[in-house]
Tab-separated table of N, CA and C in Angstrom:
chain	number	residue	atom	x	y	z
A	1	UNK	N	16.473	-18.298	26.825
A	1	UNK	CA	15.643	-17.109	26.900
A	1	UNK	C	14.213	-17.540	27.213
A	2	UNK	N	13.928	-16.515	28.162
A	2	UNK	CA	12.232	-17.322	28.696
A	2	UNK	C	11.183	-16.491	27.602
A	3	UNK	N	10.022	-17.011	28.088
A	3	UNK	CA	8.633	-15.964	27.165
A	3	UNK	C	9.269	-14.480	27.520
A	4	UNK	N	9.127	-14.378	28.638
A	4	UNK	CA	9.083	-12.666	29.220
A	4	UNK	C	10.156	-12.202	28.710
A	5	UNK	N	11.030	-13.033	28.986
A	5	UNK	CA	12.524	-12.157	28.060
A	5	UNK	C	12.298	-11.946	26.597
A	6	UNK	N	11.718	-13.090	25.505
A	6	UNK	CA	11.452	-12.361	24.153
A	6	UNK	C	10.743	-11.473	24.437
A	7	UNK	N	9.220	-11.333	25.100
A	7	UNK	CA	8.365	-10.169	25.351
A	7	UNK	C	9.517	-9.019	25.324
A	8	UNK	N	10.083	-9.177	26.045
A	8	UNK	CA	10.069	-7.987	26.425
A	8	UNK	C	11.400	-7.397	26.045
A	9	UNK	N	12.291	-8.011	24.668
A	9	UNK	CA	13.431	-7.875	24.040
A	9	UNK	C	12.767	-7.419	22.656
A	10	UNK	N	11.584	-7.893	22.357
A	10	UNK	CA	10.594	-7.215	21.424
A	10	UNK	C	9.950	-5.681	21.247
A	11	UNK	N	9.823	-6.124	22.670
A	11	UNK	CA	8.984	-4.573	22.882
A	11	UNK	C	9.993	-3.592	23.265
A	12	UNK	N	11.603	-3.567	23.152
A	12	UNK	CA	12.139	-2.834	23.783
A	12	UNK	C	13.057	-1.823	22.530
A	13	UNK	N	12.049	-2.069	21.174
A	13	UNK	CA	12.594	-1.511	20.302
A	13	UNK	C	11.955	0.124	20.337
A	14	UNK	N	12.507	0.951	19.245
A	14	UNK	CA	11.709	1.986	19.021
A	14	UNK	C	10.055	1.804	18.580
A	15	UNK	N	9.130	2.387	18.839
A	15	UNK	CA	7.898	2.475	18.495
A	15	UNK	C	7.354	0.989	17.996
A	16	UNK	N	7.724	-0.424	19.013
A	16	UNK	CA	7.538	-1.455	18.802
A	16	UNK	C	5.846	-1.663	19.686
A	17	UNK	N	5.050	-2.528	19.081
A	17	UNK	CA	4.166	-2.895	19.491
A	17	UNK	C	3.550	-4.049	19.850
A	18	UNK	N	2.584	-4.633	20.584
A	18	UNK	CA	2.434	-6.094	20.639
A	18	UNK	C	1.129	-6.503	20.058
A	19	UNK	N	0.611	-6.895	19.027
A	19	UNK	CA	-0.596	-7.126	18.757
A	19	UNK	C	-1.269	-8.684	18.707
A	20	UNK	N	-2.064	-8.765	19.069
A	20	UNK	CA	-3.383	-9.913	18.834
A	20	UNK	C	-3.946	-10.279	17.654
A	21	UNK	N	-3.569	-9.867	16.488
A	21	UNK	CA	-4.394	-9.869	15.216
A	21	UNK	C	-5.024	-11.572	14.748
A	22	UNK	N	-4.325	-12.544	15.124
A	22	UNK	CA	-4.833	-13.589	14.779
A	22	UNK	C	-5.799	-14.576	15.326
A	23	UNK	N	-5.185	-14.405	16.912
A	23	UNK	CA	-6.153	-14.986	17.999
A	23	UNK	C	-5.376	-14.628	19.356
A	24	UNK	N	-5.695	-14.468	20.341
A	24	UNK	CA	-5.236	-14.461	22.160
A	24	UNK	C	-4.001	-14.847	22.291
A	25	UNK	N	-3.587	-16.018	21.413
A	25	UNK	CA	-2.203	-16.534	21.612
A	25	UNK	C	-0.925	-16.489	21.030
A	26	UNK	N	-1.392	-16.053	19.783
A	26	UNK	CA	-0.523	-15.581	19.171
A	26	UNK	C	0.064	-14.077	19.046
A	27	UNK	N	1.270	-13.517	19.512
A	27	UNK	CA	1.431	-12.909	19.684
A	27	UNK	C	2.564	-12.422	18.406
A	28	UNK	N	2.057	-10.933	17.688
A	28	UNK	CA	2.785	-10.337	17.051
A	28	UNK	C	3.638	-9.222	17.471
A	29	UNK	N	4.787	-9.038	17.116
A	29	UNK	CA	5.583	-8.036	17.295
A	29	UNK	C	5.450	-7.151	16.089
A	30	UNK	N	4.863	-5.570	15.904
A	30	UNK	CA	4.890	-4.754	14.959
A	30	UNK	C	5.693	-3.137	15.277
A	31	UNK	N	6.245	-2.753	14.009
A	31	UNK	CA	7.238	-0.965	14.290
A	31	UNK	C	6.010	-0.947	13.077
A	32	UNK	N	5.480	0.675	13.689
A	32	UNK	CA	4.467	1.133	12.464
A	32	UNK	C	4.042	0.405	11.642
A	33	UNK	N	3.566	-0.761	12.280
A	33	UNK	CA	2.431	-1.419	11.780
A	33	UNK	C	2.528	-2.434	10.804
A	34	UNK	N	4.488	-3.221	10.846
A	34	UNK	CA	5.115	-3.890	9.730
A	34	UNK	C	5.490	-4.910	10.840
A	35	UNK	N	5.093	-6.212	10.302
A	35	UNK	CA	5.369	-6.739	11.648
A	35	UNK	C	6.898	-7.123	11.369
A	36	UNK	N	7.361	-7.873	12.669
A	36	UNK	CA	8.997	-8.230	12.505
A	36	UNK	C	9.316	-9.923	13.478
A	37	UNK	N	8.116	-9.795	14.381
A	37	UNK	CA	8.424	-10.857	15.128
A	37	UNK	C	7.131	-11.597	15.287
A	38	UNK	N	6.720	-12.940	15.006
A	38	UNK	CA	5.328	-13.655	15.395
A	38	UNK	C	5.580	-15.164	16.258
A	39	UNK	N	4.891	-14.852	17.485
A	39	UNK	CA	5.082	-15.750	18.295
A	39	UNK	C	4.001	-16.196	19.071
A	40	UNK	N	3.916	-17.700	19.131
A	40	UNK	CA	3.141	-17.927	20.191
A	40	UNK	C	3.748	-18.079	21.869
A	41	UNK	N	3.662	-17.206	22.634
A	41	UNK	CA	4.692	-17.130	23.796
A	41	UNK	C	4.344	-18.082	24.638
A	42	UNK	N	3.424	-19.282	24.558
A	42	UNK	CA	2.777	-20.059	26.086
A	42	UNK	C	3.759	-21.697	24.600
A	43	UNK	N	3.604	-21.717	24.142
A	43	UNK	CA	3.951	-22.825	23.454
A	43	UNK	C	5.007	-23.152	23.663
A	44	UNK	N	5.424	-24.593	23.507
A	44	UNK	CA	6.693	-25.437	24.188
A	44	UNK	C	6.669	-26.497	22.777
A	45	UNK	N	8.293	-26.603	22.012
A	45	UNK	CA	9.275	-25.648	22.747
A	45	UNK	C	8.985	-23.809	22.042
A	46	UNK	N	9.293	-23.010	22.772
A	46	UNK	CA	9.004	-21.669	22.165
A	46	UNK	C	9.813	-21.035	20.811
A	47	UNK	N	9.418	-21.004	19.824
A	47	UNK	CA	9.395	-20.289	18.265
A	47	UNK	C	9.450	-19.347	18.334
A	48	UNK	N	9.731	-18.460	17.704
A	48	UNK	CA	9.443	-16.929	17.017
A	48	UNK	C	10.041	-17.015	15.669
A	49	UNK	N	8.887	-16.632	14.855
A	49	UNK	CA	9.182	-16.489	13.346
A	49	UNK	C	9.820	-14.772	13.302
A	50	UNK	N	10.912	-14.845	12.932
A	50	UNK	CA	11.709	-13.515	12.006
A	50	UNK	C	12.010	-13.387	10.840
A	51	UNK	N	12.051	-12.274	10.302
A	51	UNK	CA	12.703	-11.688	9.356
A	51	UNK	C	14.123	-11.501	9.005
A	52	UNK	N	14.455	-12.527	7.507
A	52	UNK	CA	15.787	-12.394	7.432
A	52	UNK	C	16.209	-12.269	5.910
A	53	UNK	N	17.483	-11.548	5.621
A	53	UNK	CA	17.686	-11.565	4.403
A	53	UNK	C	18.344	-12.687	3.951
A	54	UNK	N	17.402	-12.874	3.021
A	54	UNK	CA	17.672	-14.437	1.666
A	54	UNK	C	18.843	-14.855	1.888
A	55	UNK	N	20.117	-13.865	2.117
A	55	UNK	CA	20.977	-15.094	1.797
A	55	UNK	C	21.700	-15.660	3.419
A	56	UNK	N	21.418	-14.441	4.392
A	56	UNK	CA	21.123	-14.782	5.631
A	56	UNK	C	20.655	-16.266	6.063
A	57	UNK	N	19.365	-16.331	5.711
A	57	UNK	CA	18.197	-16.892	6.130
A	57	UNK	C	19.204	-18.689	5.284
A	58	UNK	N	19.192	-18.830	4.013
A	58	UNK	CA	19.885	-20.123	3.953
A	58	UNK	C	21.373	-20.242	4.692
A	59	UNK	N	22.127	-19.498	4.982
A	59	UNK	CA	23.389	-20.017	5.744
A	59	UNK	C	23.066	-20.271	7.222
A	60	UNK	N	21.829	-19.726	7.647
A	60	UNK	CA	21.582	-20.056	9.092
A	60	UNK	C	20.926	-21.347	9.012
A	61	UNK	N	20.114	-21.541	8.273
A	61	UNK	CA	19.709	-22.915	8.082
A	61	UNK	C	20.462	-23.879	8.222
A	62	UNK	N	21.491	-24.169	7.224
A	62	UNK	CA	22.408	-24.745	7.231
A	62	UNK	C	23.425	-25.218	8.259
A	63	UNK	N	23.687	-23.690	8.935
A	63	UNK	CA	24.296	-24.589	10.014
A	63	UNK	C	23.862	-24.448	11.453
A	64	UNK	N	22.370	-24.224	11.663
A	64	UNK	CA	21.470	-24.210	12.889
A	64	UNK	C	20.317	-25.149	11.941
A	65	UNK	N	20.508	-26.235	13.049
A	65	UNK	CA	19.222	-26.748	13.157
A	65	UNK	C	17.827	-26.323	13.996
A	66	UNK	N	18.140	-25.784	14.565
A	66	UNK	CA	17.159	-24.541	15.305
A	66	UNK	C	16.350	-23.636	14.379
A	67	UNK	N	16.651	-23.276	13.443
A	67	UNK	CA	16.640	-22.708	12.309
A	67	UNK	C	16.278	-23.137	11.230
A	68	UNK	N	14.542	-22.608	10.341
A	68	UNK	CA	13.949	-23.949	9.984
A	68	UNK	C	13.500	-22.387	8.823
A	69	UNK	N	12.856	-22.516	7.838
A	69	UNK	CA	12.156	-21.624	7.245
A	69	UNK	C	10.883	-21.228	7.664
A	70	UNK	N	10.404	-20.242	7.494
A	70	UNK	CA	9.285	-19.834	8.339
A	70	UNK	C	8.119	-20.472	7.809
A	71	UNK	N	7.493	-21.009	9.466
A	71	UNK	CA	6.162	-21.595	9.301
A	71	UNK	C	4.836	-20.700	8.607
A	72	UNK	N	4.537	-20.990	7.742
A	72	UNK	CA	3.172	-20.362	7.231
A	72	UNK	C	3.817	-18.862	6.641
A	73	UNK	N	4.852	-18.822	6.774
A	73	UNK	CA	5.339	-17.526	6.107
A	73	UNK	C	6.580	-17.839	4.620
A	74	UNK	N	6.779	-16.225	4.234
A	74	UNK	CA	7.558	-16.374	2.970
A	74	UNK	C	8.664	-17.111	3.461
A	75	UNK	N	9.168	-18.176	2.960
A	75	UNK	CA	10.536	-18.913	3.190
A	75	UNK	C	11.507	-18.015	2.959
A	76	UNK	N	11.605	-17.330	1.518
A	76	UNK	CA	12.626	-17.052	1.502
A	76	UNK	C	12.957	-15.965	2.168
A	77	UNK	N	12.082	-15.139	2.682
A	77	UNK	CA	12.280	-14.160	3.915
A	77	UNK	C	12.404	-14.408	5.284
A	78	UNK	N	11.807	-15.848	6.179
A	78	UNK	CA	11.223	-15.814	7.201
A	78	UNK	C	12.127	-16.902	7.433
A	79	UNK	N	12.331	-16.948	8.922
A	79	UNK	CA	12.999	-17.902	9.432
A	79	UNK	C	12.354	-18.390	10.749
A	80	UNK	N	12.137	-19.253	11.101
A	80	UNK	CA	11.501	-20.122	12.456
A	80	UNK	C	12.604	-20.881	13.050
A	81	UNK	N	12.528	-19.491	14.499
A	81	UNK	CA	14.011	-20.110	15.510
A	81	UNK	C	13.342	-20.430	16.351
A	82	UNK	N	13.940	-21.664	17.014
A	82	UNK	CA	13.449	-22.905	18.593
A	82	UNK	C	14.538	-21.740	19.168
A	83	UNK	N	13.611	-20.806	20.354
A	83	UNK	CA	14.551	-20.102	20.993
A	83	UNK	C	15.721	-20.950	21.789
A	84	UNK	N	15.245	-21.960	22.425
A	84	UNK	CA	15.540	-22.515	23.306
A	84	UNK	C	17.116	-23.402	23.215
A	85	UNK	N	17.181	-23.472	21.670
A	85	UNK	CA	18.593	-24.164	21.046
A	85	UNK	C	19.548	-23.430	20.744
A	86	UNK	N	19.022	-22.544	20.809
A	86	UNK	CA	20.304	-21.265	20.821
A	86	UNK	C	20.801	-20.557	21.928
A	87	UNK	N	21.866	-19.864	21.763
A	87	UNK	CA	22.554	-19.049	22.930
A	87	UNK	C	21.526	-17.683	22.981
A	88	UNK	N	21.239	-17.146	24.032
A	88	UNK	CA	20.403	-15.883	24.041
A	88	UNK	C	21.016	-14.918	23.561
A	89	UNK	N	22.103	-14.992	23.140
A	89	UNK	CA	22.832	-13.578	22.188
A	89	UNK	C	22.723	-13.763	20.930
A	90	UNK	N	22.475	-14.828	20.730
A	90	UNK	CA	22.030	-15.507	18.903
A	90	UNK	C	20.677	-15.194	18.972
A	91	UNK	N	20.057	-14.987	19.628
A	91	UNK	CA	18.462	-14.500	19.586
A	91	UNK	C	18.102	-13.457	19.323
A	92	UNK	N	18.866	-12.572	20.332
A	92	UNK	CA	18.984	-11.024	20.444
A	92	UNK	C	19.142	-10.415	19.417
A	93	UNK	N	20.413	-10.969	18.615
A	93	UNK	CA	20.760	-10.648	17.567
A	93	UNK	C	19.996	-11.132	16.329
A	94	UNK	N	19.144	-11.889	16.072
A	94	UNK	CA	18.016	-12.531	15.165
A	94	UNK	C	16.937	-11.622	15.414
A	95	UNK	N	16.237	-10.854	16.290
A	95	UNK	CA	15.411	-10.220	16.662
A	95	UNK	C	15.421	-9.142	15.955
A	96	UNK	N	16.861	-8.995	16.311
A	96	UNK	CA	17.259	-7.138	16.389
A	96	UNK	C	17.532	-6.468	14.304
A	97	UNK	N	17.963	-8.007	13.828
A	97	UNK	CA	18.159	-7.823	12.080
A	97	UNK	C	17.086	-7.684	12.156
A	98	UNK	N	15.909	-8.812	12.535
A	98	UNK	CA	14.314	-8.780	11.680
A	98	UNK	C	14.077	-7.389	11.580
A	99	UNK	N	14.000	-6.890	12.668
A	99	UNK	CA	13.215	-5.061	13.083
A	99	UNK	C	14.492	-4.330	12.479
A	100	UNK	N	15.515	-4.707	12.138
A	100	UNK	CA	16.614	-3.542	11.405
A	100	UNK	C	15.741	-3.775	9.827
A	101	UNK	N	15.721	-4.680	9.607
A	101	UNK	CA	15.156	-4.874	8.101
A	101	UNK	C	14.176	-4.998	8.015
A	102	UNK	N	12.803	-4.897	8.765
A	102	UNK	CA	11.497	-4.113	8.473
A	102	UNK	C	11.854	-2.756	8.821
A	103	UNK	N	12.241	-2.065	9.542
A	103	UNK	CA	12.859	-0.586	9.341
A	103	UNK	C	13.171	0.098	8.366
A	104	UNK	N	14.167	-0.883	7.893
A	104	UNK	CA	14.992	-0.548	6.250
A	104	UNK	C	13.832	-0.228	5.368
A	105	UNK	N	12.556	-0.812	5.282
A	105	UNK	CA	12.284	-1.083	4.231
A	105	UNK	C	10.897	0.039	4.697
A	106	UNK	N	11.014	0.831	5.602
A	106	UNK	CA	9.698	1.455	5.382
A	106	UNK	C	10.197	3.264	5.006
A	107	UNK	N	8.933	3.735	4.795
A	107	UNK	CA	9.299	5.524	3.938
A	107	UNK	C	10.036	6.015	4.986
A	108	UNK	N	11.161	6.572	4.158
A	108	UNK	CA	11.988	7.490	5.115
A	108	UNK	C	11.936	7.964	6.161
A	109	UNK	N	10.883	9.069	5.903
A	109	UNK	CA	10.372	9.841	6.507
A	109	UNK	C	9.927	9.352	7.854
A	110	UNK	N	9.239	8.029	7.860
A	110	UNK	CA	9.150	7.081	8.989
A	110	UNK	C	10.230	6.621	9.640
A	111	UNK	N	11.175	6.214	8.796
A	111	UNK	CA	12.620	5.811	9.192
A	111	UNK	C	13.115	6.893	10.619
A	112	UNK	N	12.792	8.375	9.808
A	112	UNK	CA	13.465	9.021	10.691
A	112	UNK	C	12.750	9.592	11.920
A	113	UNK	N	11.352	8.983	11.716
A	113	UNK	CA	10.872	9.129	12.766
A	113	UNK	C	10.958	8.270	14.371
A	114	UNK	N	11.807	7.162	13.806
A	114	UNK	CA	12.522	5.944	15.022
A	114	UNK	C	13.883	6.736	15.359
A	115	UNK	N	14.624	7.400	14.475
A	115	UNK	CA	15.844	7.844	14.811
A	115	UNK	C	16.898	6.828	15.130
A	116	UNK	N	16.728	6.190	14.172
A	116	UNK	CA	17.639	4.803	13.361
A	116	UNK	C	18.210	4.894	12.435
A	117	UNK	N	19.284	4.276	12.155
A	117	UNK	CA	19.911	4.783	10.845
A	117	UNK	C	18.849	3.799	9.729
């Protein structure tokens, strides 16, 4: 999977956004303002830190070495995938939990404003 393809597998969620908050290069992925994806997209080899549930997050470890606990983030939530060692459907699908489970976790009422379960 190239930069442009995470770009733009990020941004292709409901009410997904791309923000700058840290510096030019780092690039965040946020749904109403919770982020789900943090990446630096020019960096080699290319990362993206996600969101995963705890018990998720140690069985992928385990058997992806690609798959590291998240840099500078909560371990036991965050996971840091080397896109590049994985199959692009193992990505897709790592992407797509993070933003299912920052979803999950925001007010309903917001929930149903994505029109997501």
């Amino acid at each position: 999977m190239t930069p442009q393809e995470l770009r733009a597998l990020c941004l292709s969620f409901n009410a997904a956004v791309e923000e700058f908050p840290f510096n030019p290069d780092t690039s965040v992925f946020k749904v109403l303002g919770k982020l789900f994806a943090l990446t630096n997209l020019d960096a080699r080899p290319l990362t993206v830190n996600l969101k995963c549930d705890p018990e998720d997050a140690v069985r992928l470890r385990a058997d992806h070495e690609a798959i590291v606990p998240g840099w500078h983030m909560n371990k036991r939530h965050w996971n840091t995938v080397t896109v590049a060692e994985l199959p692009p459907r193992m990505v897709r699908e790592l992407v797509e939990d993070s933003y299912d489970l920052v979803v999950a976790g925001l007010p309903r009422a917001e929930r149903l404003k994505l029109d997501r379960p």
